[in-house]
Amino acid sequence: HLHERGVIHRDVKSANVLACPDGGIKLIDFGLACRYNPGDSKTTHVATCHYRPPDIHLGNSNYETEIDTFGVGCLMAELLLGFPAFYDHPGMKRDHTKMHQQKRDGGPAEHRAPGW
């Protein structure tokens, strides 16, 4: 519904989803939401770290609705696992640090890219 109206939420995560008594769900917290136009550059300081796509960690600012799709995928994994898929992952802090180092160094070299 949002995407059809040209809006991306940019922070899809379990804390922003409410279960309704009728069995439906509601997406809340639109503090990071924005209208999007294809090709427009946007901030990369979006989405909670564990729900943020790897390419945005690396500095891609030309994202569109796929940021929300990735968040929904992480949310589905969380429902199946019982905890966030990337939360306290042994390599999460290391990979996050490595991605920021690669961004500073001009992007990942194929042989250095983190294993997502």
PDB file of N, CA and C in Angstrom, residues 71-112:
ATOM      1  N   GLY A  71      13.750  -5.677   4.947  1.00  0.00           N
ATOM      2  CA  GLY A  71      13.272  -5.640   6.329  1.00  0.00           C
ATOM      3  C   GLY A  71      12.195  -6.679   6.589  1.00  0.00           C
ATOM      4  N   VAL A  72      11.274  -6.858   5.636  1.00  0.00           N
ATOM      5  CA  VAL A  72      10.227  -7.876   5.775  1.00  0.00           C
ATOM      6  C   VAL A  72      10.862  -9.269   5.798  1.00  0.00           C
ATOM      7  N   GLY A  73      11.865  -9.497   4.956  1.00  0.00           N
ATOM      8  CA  GLY A  73      12.569 -10.785   4.968  1.00  0.00           C
ATOM      9  C   GLY A  73      13.222 -11.050   6.317  1.00  0.00           C
ATOM     10  N   CYS A  74      13.850 -10.027   6.880  1.00  0.00           N
ATOM     11  CA  CYS A  74      14.465 -10.160   8.211  1.00  0.00           C
ATOM     12  C   CYS A  74      13.399 -10.426   9.269  1.00  0.00           C
ATOM     13  N   LEU A  75      12.254  -9.775   9.127  1.00  0.00           N
ATOM     14  CA  LEU A  75      11.148  -9.978  10.057  1.00  0.00           C
ATOM     15  C   LEU A  75      10.622 -11.413   9.963  1.00  0.00           C
ATOM     16  N   MET A  76      10.490 -11.944   8.752  1.00  0.00           N
ATOM     17  CA  MET A  76      10.040 -13.331   8.567  1.00  0.00           C
ATOM     18  C   MET A  76      11.036 -14.307   9.201  1.00  0.00           C
ATOM     19  N   ALA A  77      12.323 -14.055   9.002  1.00  0.00           N
ATOM     20  CA  ALA A  77      13.352 -14.905   9.616  1.00  0.00           C
ATOM     21  C   ALA A  77      13.239 -14.842  11.140  1.00  0.00           C
ATOM     22  N   GLU A  78      12.987 -13.652  11.664  1.00  0.00           N
ATOM     23  CA  GLU A  78      12.844 -13.489  13.112  1.00  0.00           C
ATOM     24  C   GLU A  78      11.648 -14.273  13.639  1.00  0.00           C
ATOM     25  N   LEU A  79      10.547 -14.270  12.896  1.00  0.00           N
ATOM     26  CA  LEU A  79       9.371 -15.042  13.306  1.00  0.00           C
ATOM     27  C   LEU A  79       9.682 -16.535  13.342  1.00  0.00           C
ATOM     28  N   LEU A  80      10.456 -17.012  12.386  1.00  0.00           N
ATOM     29  CA  LEU A  80      10.811 -18.434  12.335  1.00  0.00           C
ATOM     30  C   LEU A  80      11.844 -18.815  13.390  1.00  0.00           C
ATOM     31  N   LEU A  81      12.830 -17.957  13.605  1.00  0.00           N
ATOM     32  CA  LEU A  81      13.922 -18.260  14.532  1.00  0.00           C
ATOM     33  C   LEU A  81      13.589 -17.952  15.993  1.00  0.00           C
ATOM     34  N   GLY A  82      12.740 -16.945  16.191  1.00  0.00           N
ATOM     35  CA  GLY A  82      12.432 -16.507  17.542  1.00  0.00           C
ATOM     36  C   GLY A  82      13.333 -15.380  18.022  1.00  0.00           C
ATOM     37  N   PHE A  83      14.236 -14.935  17.163  1.00  0.00           N
ATOM     38  CA  PHE A  83      15.136 -13.819  17.466  1.00  0.00           C
ATOM     39  C   PHE A  83      15.585 -13.230  16.137  1.00  0.00           C
ATOM     40  N   PRO A  84      16.049 -11.970  16.127  1.00  0.00           N
ATOM     41  CA  PRO A  84      16.483 -11.359  14.864  1.00  0.00           C
ATOM     42  C   PRO A  84      17.599 -12.166  14.206  1.00  0.00           C
ATOM     43  N   ALA A  85      17.498 -12.349  12.919  1.00  0.00           N
ATOM     44  CA  ALA A  85      18.443 -13.193  12.175  1.00  0.00           C
ATOM     45  C   ALA A  85      19.886 -12.743  12.325  1.00  0.00           C
ATOM     46  N   PHE A  86      20.136 -11.452  12.395  1.00  0.00           N
ATOM     47  CA  PHE A  86      21.506 -10.959  12.471  1.00  0.00           C
ATOM     48  C   PHE A  86      21.862 -10.418  13.850  1.00  0.00           C
ATOM     49  N   TYR A  87      20.976 -10.579  14.813  1.00  0.00           N
ATOM     50  CA  TYR A  87      21.212 -10.074  16.165  1.00  0.00           C
ATOM     51  C   TYR A  87      22.197 -10.972  16.898  1.00  0.00           C
ATOM     52  N   ASP A  88      23.244 -10.381  17.430  1.00  0.00           N
ATOM     53  CA  ASP A  88      24.290 -11.107  18.151  1.00  0.00           C
ATOM     54  C   ASP A  88      24.903 -12.229  17.332  1.00  0.00           C
ATOM     55  N   HIS A  89      24.812 -12.107  16.016  1.00  0.00           N
ATOM     56  CA  HIS A  89      25.515 -13.043  15.135  1.00  0.00           C
ATOM     57  C   HIS A  89      26.997 -12.881  15.442  1.00  0.00           C
ATOM     58  N   PRO A  90      27.734 -13.982  15.614  1.00  0.00           N
ATOM     59  CA  PRO A  90      29.138 -13.865  16.017  1.00  0.00           C
ATOM     60  C   PRO A  90      29.963 -12.906  15.160  1.00  0.00           C
ATOM     61  N   GLY A  91      29.665 -12.816  13.875  1.00  0.00           N
ATOM     62  CA  GLY A  91      30.457 -11.953  13.011  1.00  0.00           C
ATOM     63  C   GLY A  91      29.849 -10.598  12.745  1.00  0.00           C
ATOM     64  N   MET A  92      28.679 -10.296  13.344  1.00  0.00           N
ATOM     65  CA  MET A  92      27.971  -9.064  13.009  1.00  0.00           C
ATOM     66  C   MET A  92      28.817  -7.834  13.280  1.00  0.00           C
ATOM     67  N   LYS A  93      29.378  -7.719  14.467  1.00  0.00           N
ATOM     68  CA  LYS A  93      30.179  -6.533  14.777  1.00  0.00           C
ATOM     69  C   LYS A  93      31.399  -6.474  13.867  1.00  0.00           C
ATOM     70  N   ARG A  94      32.055  -7.609  13.648  1.00  0.00           N
ATOM     71  CA  ARG A  94      33.230  -7.657  12.781  1.00  0.00           C
ATOM     72  C   ARG A  94      32.847  -7.267  11.351  1.00  0.00           C
ATOM     73  N   ASP A  95      31.756  -7.852  10.828  1.00  0.00           N
ATOM     74  CA  ASP A  95      31.334  -7.554   9.457  1.00  0.00           C
ATOM     75  C   ASP A  95      30.916  -6.100   9.321  1.00  0.00           C
ATOM     76  N   HIS A  96      30.221  -5.565  10.329  1.00  0.00           N
ATOM     77  CA  HIS A  96      29.791  -4.170  10.294  1.00  0.00           C
ATOM     78  C   HIS A  96      31.020  -3.255  10.247  1.00  0.00           C
ATOM     79  N   THR A  97      32.011  -3.562  11.079  1.00  0.00           N
ATOM     80  CA  THR A  97      33.256  -2.783  11.089  1.00  0.00           C
ATOM     81  C   THR A  97      33.971  -2.919   9.755  1.00  0.00           C
ATOM     82  N   LYS A  98      34.013  -4.127   9.209  1.00  0.00           N
ATOM     83  CA  LYS A  98      34.690  -4.378   7.935  1.00  0.00           C
ATOM     84  C   LYS A  98      34.013  -3.604   6.807  1.00  0.00           C
ATOM     85  N   MET A  99      32.671  -3.585   6.812  1.00  0.00           N
ATOM     86  CA  MET A  99      31.959  -2.864   5.758  1.00  0.00           C
ATOM     87  C   MET A  99      32.251  -1.373   5.821  1.00  0.00           C
ATOM     88  N   HIS A 100      32.307  -0.815   7.026  1.00  0.00           N
ATOM     89  CA  HIS A 100      32.623   0.608   7.142  1.00  0.00           C
ATOM     90  C   HIS A 100      34.057   0.886   6.712  1.00  0.00           C
ATOM     91  N   GLN A 101      34.973  -0.031   7.003  1.00  0.00           N
ATOM     92  CA  GLN A 101      36.361   0.117   6.558  1.00  0.00           C
ATOM     93  C   GLN A 101      36.416   0.096   5.030  1.00  0.00           C
ATOM     94  N   GLN A 102      35.685  -0.824   4.410  1.00  0.00           N
ATOM     95  CA  GLN A 102      35.680  -0.925   2.950  1.00  0.00           C
ATOM     96  C   GLN A 102      35.080   0.322   2.332  1.00  0.00           C
ATOM     97  N   LYS A 103      34.035   0.857   2.946  1.00  0.00           N
ATOM     98  CA  LYS A 103      33.422   2.085   2.435  1.00  0.00           C
ATOM     99  C   LYS A 103      34.449   3.217   2.464  1.00  0.00           C
ATOM    100  N   ARG A 104      35.192   3.321   3.562  1.00  0.00           N
ATOM    101  CA  ARG A 104      36.205   4.353   3.702  1.00  0.00           C
ATOM    102  C   ARG A 104      37.324   4.157   2.680  1.00  0.00           C
ATOM    103  N   ASP A 105      37.627   2.894   2.356  1.00  0.00           N
ATOM    104  CA  ASP A 105      38.701   2.578   1.413  1.00  0.00           C
ATOM    105  C   ASP A 105      38.238   2.604  -0.040  1.00  0.00           C
ATOM    106  N   GLY A 106      37.013   3.009  -0.300  1.00  0.00           N
ATOM    107  CA  GLY A 106      36.531   3.126  -1.675  1.00  0.00           C
ATOM    108  C   GLY A 106      35.677   1.969  -2.139  1.00  0.00           C
ATOM    109  N   GLY A 107      35.144   1.174  -1.235  1.00  0.00           N
ATOM    110  CA  GLY A 107      34.250   0.084  -1.604  1.00  0.00           C
ATOM    111  C   GLY A 107      34.931  -1.260  -1.509  1.00  0.00           C
ATOM    112  N   PRO A 108      34.134  -2.320  -1.495  1.00  0.00           N
ATOM    113  CA  PRO A 108      34.698  -3.649  -1.312  1.00  0.00           C
ATOM    114  C   PRO A 108      35.373  -4.175  -2.572  1.00  0.00           C
ATOM    115  N   ALA A 109      36.531  -4.759  -2.385  1.00  0.00           N
ATOM    116  CA  ALA A 109      37.149  -5.519  -3.467  1.00  0.00           C
ATOM    117  C   ALA A 109      36.486  -6.888  -3.436  1.00  0.00           C
ATOM    118  N   GLU A 110      36.343  -7.516  -4.572  1.00  0.00           N
ATOM    119  CA  GLU A 110      35.623  -8.783  -4.632  1.00  0.00           C
ATOM    120  C   GLU A 110      36.188  -9.798  -3.641  1.00  0.00           C
ATOM    121  N   HIS A 111      37.502  -9.853  -3.495  1.00  0.00           N
ATOM    122  CA  HIS A 111      38.101 -10.844  -2.601  1.00  0.00           C
ATOM    123  C   HIS A 111      37.993 -10.459  -1.127  1.00  0.00           C
ATOM    124  N   ARG A 112      37.557  -9.228  -0.820  1.00  0.00           N
ATOM    125  CA  ARG A 112      37.451  -8.789   0.567  1.00  0.00           C
ATOM    126  C   ARG A 112      36.011  -8.646   1.040  1.00  0.00           C
TER     127      ARG A 112
END
